mmCIF file of C-alpha atoms and ligand atoms in Angstrom:
data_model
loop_
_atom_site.group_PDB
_atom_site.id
_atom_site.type_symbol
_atom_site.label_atom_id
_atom_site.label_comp_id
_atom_site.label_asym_id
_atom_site.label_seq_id
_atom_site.Cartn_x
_atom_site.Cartn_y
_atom_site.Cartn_z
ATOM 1 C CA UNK A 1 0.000 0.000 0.000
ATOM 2 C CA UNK A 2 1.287 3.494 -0.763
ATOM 3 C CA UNK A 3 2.881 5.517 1.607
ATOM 4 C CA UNK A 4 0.414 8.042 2.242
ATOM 5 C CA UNK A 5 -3.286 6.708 2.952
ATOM 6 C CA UNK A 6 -6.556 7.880 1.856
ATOM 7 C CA UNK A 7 -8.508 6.869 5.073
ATOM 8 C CA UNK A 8 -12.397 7.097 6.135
ATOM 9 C CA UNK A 9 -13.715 6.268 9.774
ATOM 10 C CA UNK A 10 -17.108 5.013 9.695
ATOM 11 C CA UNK A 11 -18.404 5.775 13.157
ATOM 12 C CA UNK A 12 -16.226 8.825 13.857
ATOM 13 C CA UNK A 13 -18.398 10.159 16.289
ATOM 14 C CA UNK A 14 -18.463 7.343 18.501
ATOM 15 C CA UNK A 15 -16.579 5.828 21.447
ATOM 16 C CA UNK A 16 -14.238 4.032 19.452
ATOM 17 C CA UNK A 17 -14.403 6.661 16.523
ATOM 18 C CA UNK A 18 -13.050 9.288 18.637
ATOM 19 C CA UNK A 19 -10.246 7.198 20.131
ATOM 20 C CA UNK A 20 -9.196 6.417 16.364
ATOM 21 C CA UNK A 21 -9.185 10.305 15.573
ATOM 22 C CA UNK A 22 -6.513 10.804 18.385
ATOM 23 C CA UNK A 23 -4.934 7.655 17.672
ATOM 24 C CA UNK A 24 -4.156 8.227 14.001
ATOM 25 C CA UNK A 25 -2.917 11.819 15.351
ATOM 26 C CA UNK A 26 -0.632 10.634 18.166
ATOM 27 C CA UNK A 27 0.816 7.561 16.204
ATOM 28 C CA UNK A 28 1.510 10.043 13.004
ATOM 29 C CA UNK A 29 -0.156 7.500 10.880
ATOM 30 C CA UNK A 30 0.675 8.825 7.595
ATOM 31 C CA UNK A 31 -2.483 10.403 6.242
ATOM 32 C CA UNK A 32 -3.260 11.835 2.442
ATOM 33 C CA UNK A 33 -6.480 12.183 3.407
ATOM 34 C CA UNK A 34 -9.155 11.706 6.190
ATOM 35 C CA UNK A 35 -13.123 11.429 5.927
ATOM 36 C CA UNK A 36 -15.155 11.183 9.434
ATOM 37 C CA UNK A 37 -18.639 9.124 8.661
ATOM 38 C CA UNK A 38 -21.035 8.636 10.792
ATOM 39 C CA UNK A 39 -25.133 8.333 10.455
ATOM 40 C CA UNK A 40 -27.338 11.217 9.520
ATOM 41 C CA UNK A 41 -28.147 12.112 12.963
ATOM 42 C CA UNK A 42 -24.734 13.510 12.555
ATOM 43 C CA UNK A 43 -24.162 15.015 9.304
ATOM 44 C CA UNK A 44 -22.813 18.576 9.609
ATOM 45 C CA UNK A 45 -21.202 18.223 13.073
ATOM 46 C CA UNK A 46 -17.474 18.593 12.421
ATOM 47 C CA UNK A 47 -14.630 17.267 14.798
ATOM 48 C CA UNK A 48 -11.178 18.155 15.728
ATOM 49 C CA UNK A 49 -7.592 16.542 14.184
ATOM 50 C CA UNK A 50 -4.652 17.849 14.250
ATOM 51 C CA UNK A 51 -5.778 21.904 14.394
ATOM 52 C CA UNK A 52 -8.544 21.403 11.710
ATOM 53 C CA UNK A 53 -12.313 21.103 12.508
ATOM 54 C CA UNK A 54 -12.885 17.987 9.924
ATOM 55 C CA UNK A 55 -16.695 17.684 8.998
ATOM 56 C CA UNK A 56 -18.602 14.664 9.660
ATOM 57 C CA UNK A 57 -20.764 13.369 6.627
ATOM 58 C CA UNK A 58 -23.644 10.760 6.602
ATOM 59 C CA UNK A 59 -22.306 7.362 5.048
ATOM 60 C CA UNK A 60 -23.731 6.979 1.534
ATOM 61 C CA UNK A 61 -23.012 5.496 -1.791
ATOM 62 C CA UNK A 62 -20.449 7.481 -2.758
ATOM 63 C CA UNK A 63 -18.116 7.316 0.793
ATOM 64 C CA UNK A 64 -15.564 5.330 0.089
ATOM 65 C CA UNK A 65 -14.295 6.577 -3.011
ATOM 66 C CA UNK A 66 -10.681 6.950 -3.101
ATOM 67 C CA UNK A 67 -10.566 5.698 0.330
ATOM 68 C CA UNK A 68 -7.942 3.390 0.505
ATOM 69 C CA UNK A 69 -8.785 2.230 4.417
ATOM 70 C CA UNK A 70 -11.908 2.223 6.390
ATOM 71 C CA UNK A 71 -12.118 1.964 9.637
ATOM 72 C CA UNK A 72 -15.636 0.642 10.313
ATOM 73 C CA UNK A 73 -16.796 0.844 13.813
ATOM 74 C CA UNK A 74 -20.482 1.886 13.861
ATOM 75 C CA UNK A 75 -22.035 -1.320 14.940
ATOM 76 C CA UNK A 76 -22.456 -4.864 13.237
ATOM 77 C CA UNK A 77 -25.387 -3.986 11.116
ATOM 78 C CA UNK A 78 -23.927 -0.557 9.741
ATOM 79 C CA UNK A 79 -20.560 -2.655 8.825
ATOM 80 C CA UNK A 80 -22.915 -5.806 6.912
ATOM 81 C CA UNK A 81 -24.225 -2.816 5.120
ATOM 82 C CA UNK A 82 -21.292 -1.186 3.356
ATOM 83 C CA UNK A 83 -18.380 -3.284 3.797
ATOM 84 C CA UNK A 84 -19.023 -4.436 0.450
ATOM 85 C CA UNK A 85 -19.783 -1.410 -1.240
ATOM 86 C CA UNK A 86 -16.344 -0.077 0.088
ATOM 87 C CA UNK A 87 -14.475 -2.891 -1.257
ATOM 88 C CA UNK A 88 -15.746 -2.752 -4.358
ATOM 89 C CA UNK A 89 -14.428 0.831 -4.847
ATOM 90 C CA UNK A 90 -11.339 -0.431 -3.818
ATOM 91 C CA UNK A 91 -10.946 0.138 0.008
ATOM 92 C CA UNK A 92 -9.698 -2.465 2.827
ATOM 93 C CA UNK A 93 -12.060 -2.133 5.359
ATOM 94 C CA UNK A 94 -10.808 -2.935 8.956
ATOM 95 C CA UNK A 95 -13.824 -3.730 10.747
ATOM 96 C CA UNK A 96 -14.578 -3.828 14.724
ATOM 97 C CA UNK A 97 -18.098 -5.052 14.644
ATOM 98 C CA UNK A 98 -18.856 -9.052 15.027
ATOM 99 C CA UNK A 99 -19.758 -9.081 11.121
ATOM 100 C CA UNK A 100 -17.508 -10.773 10.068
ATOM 101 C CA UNK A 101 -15.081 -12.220 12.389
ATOM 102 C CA UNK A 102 -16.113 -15.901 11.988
ATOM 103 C CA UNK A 103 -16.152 -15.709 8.348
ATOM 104 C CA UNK A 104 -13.485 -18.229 7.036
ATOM 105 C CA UNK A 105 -12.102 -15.853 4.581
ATOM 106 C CA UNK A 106 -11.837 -12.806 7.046
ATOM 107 C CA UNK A 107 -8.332 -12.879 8.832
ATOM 108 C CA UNK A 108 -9.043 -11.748 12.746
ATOM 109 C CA UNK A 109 -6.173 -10.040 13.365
ATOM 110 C CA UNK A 110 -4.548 -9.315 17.019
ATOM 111 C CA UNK A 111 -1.193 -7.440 15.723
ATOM 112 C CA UNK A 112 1.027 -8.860 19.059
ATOM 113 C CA UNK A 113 0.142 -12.369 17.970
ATOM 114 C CA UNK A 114 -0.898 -13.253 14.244
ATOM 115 C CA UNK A 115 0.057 -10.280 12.254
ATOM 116 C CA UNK A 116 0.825 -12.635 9.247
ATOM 117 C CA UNK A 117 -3.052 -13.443 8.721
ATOM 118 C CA UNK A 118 -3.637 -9.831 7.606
ATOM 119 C CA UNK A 119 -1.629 -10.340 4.627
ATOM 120 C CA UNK A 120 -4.253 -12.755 3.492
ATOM 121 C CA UNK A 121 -7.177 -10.554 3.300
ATOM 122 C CA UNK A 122 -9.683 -10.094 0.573
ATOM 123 C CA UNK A 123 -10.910 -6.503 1.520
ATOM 124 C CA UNK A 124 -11.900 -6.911 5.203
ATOM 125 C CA UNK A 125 -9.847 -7.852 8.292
ATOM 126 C CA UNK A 126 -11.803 -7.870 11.672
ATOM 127 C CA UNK A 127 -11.111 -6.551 14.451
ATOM 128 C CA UNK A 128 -11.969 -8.952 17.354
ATOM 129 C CA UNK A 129 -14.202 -8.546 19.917
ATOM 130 C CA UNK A 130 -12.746 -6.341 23.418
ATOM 131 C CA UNK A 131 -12.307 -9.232 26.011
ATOM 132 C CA UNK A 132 -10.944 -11.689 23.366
ATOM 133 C CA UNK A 133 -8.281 -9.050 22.440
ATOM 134 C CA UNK A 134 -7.317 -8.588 25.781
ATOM 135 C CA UNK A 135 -7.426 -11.811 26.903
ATOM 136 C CA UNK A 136 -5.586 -12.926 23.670
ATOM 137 C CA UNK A 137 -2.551 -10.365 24.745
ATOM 138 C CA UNK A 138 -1.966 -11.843 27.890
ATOM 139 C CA UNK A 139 -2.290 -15.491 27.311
ATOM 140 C CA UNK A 140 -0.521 -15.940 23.646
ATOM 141 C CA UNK A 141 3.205 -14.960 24.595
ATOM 142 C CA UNK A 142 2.734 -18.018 27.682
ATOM 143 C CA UNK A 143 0.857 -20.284 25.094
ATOM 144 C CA UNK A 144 4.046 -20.082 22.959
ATOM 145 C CA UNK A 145 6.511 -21.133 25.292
ATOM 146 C CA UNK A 146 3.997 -23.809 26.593
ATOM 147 C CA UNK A 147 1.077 -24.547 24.428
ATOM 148 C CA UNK A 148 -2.181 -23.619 26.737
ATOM 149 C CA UNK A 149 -4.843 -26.764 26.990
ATOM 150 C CA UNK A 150 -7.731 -24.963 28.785
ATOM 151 C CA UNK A 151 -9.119 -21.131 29.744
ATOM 152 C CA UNK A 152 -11.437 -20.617 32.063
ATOM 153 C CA UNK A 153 -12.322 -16.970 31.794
ATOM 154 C CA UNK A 154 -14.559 -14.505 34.505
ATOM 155 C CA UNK A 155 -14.701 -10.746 32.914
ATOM 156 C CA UNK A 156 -15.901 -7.726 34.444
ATOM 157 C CA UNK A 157 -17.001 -5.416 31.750
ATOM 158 C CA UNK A 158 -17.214 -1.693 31.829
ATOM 159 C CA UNK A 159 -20.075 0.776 30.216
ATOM 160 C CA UNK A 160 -17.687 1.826 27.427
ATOM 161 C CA UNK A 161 -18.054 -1.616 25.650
ATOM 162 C CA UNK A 162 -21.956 -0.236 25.102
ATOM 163 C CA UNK A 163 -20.494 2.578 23.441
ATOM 164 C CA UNK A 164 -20.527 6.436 24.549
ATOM 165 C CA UNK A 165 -24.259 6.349 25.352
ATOM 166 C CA UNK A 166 -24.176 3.693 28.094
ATOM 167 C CA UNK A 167 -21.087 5.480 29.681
ATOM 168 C CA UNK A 168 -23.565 8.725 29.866
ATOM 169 C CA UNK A 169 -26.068 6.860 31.005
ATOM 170 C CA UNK A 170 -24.325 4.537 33.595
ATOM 171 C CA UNK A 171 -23.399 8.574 35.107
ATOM 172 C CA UNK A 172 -26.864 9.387 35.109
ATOM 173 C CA UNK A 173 -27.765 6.307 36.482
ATOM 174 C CA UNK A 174 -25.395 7.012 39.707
ATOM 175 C CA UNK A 175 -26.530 10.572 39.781
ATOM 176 C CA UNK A 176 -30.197 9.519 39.541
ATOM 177 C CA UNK A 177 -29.492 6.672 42.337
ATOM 178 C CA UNK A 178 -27.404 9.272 44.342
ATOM 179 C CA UNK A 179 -30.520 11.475 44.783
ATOM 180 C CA UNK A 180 -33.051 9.156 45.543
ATOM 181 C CA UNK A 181 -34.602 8.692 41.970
ATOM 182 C CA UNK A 182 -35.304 5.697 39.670
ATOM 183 C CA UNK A 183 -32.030 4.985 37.535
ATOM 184 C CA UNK A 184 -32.863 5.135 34.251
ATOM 185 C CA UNK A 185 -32.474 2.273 31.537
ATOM 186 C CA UNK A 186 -32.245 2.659 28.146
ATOM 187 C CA UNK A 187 -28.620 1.158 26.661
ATOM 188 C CA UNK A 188 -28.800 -1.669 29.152
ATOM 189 C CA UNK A 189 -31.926 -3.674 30.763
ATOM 190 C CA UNK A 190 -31.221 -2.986 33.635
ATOM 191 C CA UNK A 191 -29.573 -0.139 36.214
ATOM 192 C CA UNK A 192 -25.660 -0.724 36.403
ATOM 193 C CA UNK A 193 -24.775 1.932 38.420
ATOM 194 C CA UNK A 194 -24.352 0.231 41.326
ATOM 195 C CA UNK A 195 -24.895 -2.909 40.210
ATOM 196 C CA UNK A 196 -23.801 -5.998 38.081
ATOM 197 C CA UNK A 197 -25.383 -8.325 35.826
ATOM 198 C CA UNK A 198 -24.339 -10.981 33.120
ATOM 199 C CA UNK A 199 -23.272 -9.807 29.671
ATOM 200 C CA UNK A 200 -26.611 -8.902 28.081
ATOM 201 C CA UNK A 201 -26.153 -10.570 24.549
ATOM 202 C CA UNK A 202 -28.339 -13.102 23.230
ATOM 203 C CA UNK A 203 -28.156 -16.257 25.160
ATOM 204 C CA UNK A 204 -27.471 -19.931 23.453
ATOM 205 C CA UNK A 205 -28.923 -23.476 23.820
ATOM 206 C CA UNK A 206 -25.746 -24.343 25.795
ATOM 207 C CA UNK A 207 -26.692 -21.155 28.395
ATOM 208 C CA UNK A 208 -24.101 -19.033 26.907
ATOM 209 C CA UNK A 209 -24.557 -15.581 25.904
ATOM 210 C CA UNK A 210 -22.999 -14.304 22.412
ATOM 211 C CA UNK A 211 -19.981 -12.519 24.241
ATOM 212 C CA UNK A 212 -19.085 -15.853 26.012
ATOM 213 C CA UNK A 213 -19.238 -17.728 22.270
ATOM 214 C CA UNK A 214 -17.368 -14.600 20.693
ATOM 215 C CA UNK A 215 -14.254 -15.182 23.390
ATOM 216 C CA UNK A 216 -14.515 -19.035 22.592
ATOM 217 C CA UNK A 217 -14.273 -18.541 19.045
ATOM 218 C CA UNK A 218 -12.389 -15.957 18.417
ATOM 219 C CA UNK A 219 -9.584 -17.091 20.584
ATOM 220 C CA UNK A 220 -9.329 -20.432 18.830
ATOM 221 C CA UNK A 221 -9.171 -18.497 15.171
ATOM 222 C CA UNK A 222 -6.451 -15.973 16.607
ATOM 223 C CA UNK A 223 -4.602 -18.548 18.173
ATOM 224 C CA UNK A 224 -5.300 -21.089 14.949
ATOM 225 C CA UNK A 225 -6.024 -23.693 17.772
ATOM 226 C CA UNK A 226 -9.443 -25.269 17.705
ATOM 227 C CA UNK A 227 -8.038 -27.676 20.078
ATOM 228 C CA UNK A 228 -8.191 -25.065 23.094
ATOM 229 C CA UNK A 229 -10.960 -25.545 25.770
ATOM 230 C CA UNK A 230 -12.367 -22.377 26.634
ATOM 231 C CA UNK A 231 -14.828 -21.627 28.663
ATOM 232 C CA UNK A 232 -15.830 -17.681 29.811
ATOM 233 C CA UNK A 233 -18.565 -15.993 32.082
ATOM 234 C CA UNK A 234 -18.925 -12.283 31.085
ATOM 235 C CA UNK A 235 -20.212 -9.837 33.161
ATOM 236 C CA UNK A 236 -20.571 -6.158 33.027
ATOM 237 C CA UNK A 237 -19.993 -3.570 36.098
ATOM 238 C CA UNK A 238 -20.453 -0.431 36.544
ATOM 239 C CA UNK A 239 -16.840 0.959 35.687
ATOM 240 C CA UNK A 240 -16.969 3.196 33.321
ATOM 241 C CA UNK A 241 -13.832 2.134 30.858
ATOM 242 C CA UNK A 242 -11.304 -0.942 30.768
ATOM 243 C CA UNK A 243 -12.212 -3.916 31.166
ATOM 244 C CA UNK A 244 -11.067 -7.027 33.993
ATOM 245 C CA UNK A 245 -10.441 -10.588 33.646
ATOM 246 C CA UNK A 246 -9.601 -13.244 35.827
ATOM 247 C CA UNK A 247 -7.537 -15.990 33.829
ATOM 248 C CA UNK A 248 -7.547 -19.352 34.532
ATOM 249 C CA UNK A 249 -5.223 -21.235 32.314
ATOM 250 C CA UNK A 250 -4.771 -25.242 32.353
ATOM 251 C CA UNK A 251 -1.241 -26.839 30.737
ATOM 252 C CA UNK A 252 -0.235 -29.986 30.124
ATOM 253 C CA UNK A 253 2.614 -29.697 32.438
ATOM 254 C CA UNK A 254 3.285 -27.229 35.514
ATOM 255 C CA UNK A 255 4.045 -23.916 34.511
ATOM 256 C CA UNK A 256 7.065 -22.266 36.816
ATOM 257 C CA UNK A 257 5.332 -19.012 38.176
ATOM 258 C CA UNK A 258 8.706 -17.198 37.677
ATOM 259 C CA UNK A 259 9.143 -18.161 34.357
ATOM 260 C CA UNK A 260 5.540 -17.045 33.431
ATOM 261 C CA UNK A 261 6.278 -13.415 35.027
ATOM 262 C CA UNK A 262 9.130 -12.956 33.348
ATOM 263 C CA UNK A 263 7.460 -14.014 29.577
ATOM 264 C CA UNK A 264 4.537 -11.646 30.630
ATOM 265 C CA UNK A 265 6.986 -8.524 31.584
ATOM 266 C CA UNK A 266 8.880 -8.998 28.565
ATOM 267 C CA UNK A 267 5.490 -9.527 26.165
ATOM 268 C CA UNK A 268 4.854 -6.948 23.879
ATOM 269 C CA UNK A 269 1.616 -4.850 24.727
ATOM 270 C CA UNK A 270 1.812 -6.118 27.889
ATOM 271 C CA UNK A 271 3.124 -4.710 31.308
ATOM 272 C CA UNK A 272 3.364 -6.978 34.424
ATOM 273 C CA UNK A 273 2.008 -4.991 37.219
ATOM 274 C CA UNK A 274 1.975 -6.548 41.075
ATOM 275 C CA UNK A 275 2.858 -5.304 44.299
ATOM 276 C CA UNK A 276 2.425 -8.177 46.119
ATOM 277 C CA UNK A 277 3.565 -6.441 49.702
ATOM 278 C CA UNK A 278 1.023 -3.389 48.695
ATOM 279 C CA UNK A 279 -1.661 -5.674 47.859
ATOM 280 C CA UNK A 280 -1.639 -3.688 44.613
ATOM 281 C CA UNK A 281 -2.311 -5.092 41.058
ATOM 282 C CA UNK A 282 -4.336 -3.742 37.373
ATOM 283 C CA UNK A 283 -7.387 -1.582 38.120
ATOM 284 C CA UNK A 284 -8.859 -0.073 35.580
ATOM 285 C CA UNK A 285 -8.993 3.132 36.699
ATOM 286 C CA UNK A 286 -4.934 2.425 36.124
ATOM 287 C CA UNK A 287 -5.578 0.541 32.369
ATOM 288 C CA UNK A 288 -7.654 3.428 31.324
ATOM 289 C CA UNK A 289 -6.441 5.575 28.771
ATOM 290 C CA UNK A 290 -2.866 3.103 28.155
ATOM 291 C CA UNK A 291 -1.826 0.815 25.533
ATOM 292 C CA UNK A 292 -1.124 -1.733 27.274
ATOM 293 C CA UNK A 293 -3.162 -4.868 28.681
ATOM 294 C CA UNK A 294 -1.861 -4.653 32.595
ATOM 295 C CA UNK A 295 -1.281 -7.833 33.715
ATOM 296 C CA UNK A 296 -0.540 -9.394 37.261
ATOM 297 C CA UNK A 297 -1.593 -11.444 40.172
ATOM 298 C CA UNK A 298 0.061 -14.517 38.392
ATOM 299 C CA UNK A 299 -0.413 -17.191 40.797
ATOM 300 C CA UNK A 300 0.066 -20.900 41.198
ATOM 301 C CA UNK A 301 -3.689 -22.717 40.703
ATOM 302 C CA UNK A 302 -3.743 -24.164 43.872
ATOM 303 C CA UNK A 303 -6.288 -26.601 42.642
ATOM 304 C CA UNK A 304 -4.445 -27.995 39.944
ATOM 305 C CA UNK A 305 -0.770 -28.983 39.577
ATOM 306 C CA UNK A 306 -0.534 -27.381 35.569
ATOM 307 C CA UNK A 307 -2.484 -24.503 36.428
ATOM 308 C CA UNK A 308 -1.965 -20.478 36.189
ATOM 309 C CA UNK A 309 -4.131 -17.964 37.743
ATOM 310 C CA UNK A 310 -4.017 -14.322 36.437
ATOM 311 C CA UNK A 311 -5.940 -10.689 36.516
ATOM 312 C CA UNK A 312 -5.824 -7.851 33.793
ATOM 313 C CA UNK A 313 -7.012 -5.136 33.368
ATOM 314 C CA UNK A 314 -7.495 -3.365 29.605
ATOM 315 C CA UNK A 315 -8.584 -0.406 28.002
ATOM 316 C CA UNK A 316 -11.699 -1.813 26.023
ATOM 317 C CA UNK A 317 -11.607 1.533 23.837
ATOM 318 C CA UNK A 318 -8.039 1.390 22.975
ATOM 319 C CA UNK A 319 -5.992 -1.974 22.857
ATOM 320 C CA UNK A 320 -9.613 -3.305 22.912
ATOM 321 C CA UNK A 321 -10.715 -1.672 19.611
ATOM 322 C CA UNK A 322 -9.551 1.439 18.198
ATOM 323 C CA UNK A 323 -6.016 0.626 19.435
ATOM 324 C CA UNK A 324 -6.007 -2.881 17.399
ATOM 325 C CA UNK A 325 -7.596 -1.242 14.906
ATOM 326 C CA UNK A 326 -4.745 1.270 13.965
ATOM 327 C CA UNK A 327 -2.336 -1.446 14.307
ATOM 328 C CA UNK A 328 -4.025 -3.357 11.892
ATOM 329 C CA UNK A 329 -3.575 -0.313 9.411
ATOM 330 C CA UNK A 330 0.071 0.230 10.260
ATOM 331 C CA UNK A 331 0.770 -3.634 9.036
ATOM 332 C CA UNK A 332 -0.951 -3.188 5.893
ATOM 333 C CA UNK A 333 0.861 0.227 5.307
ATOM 334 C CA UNK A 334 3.943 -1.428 6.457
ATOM 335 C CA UNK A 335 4.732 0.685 9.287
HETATM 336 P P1 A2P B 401 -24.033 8.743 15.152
HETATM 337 O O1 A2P B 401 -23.248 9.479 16.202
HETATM 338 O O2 A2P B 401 -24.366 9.596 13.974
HETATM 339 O O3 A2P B 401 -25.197 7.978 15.701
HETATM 340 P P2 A2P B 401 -20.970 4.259 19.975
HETATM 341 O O4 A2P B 401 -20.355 2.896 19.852
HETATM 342 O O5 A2P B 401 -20.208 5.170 20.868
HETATM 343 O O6 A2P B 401 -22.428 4.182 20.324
HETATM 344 O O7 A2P B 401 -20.907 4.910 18.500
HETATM 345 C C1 A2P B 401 -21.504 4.350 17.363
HETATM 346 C C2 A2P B 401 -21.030 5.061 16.098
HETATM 347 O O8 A2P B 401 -21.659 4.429 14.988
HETATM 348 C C3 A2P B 401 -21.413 6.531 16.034
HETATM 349 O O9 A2P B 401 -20.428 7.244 15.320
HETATM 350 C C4 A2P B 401 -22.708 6.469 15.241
HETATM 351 O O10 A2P B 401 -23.011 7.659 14.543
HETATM 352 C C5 A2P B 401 -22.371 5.394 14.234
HETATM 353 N N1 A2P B 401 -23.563 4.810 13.654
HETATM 354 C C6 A2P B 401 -24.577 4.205 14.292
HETATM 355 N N2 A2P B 401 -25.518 3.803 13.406
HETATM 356 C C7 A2P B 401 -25.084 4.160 12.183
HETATM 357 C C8 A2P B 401 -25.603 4.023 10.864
HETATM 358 N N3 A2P B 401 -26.769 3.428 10.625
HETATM 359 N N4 A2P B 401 -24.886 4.520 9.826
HETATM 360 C C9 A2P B 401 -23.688 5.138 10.062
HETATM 361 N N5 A2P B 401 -23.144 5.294 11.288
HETATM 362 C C10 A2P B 401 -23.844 4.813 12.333
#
């Protein structure tokens, strides 16, 4: 791809869009050109980059012309509707909705760990989902040193996953709470602010819900190893950005605590974070706003000989999406 790039944000006003703006700025990604799309609601708001007020159009037929990359991340059914259309005019879109991220012929693409697959694209590469990036960062640079057999994984998901709308509303929800009043619901089913409840996507025959399936799957095509056992319980909390996950990891042989410390603090995207005399390890009131998945609390399973526990913590809106995203671009620009 040339060296400078025609590129086109669909979902630029977004939680993710906004992160890519300031990501594409701070990373110098070398732009020709760059279009901010969104839906009609916001055609003829503008937004800043780099010192300009760039305007914000309504996607349409004639977007992606000389767009060389889009980066789509307005929601699954936005993306299913013109992914094609900017292939066809000659685009690679990099996608971070669930379109197409179990399609066969779609490379999902975590940069740390299987930056090769991009090269095989046909027009899209997805962008996997949040937890399964993070999770992905953390576990890949052990699983190479000793192939993983099983995860067991327990995630505690902020508002930001539900885009900039649930993080106003899990606010108003505390303010509301704060003064007495019903919380109201409109992004989620139910209050968060001070609350909890399991991942609200679409629940399976098995009992799991889509998020659950999406960190099963996704992890296996990343990884290229169906063979992995995985099973995850996702849960959101009322954080407001970065998301938490408790790792359980199962290997065929014991796996020397020390030795899996060191791998971690020397992984890249990765920073090993424990005070064990402090009691201190990743918050994400810490991960928020960083690159990198903060990872610690590696412990000895106590129930099982070949076992590794672990918590991190990530920022959902940067290495979890717009982050990746970016990265994804830089391979295919070759940067
Ligand atoms: P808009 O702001 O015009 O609604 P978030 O994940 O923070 O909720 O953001 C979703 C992003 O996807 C926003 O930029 C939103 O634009 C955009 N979007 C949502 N629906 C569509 C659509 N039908 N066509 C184009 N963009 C859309």
């Amino acid at each position: 791809m040339k060296s400078q790039v025609r590129v086109a944000i669909l979902g630029a006003t977004g939680a993710v869009g906004t992160e890519l703006l300031e990501l594409l700025d701070s990373r110098n990604f070398p732009l020709a050109e760059l279009k901010l799309l969104a839906s009609s609601r916001s055609a003829g708001r503008t937004l800043p980059f780099r010192g300009e007020q760039l305007p914000v159009t309504a996607v349409g037929e004639d977007s992606f012309k000389n767009i060389d990359i889009v980066l789509a991340s307005a929601g699954g059914s936005t993306s299913k509707a013109w992914a094609a259309k900017a292939v066809e005019s000659g685009a690679v879109v990099i996608d971070n909705s669930s379109a197409f991220r179990m399609n066969p012929e779609v490379p999902l693409v975590v940069p740390e760990v299987n930056p090769e697959a991009a090269t095989t694209h046909q027009g899209i590469i997805a962008n996997p989902n949040c937890t399964t990036i993070l999770m992905a960062m953390a576990v890949w640079p052990l699983h190479q040193v000793q192939p993983v057999k099983r995860i067991i994984a327990s995630t505690y998901q902020s508002a930001s996953g539900a885009g900039f709308q649930a993080m106003e509303e899990l606010k108003i929800q505390a303010q509301a709470i704060l003064n007495g009043e019903t919380p109201p619901t409109k992004s989620f089913p139910y209050p968060l602010a001070f609350n909890l409840f399991p991942h609200n996507t679409a629940i399976n025959d098995l009992g799991y819900c889509e998020e659950e399936m999406k960190m099963v799957n996704e992890t296996r095509k990343i990884f290229n190893a169906p063979e992995i056992s995985i099973s995850a319980t996702c849960v959101r909390v009322p954080v407001l950005r970065a998301h938490s996950e408790a790792i359980n990891l199962e290997f065929s042989q014991p796996f020397p605590v020390a030795k899996a410390r060191e791998i971690i603090a020397n992984a890249p995207g990765v920073k090993l974070v424990e005070d064990w005399q402090a009691n201190y390890f990743p918050m994400p009131i810490d991960a928020t706003g960083k690159d990198e998945v903060l990872v610690g609390r590696i412990r000895q399973d106590i129930s099982h000989q070949s076992g590794l526990e672990l918590w991190l913590c990530g920022d959902q809106i940067r290495k979890g999406a717009a982050l990746n995203a970016v990265q994804i671009a830089e391979l295919l620009v070759g940067i």
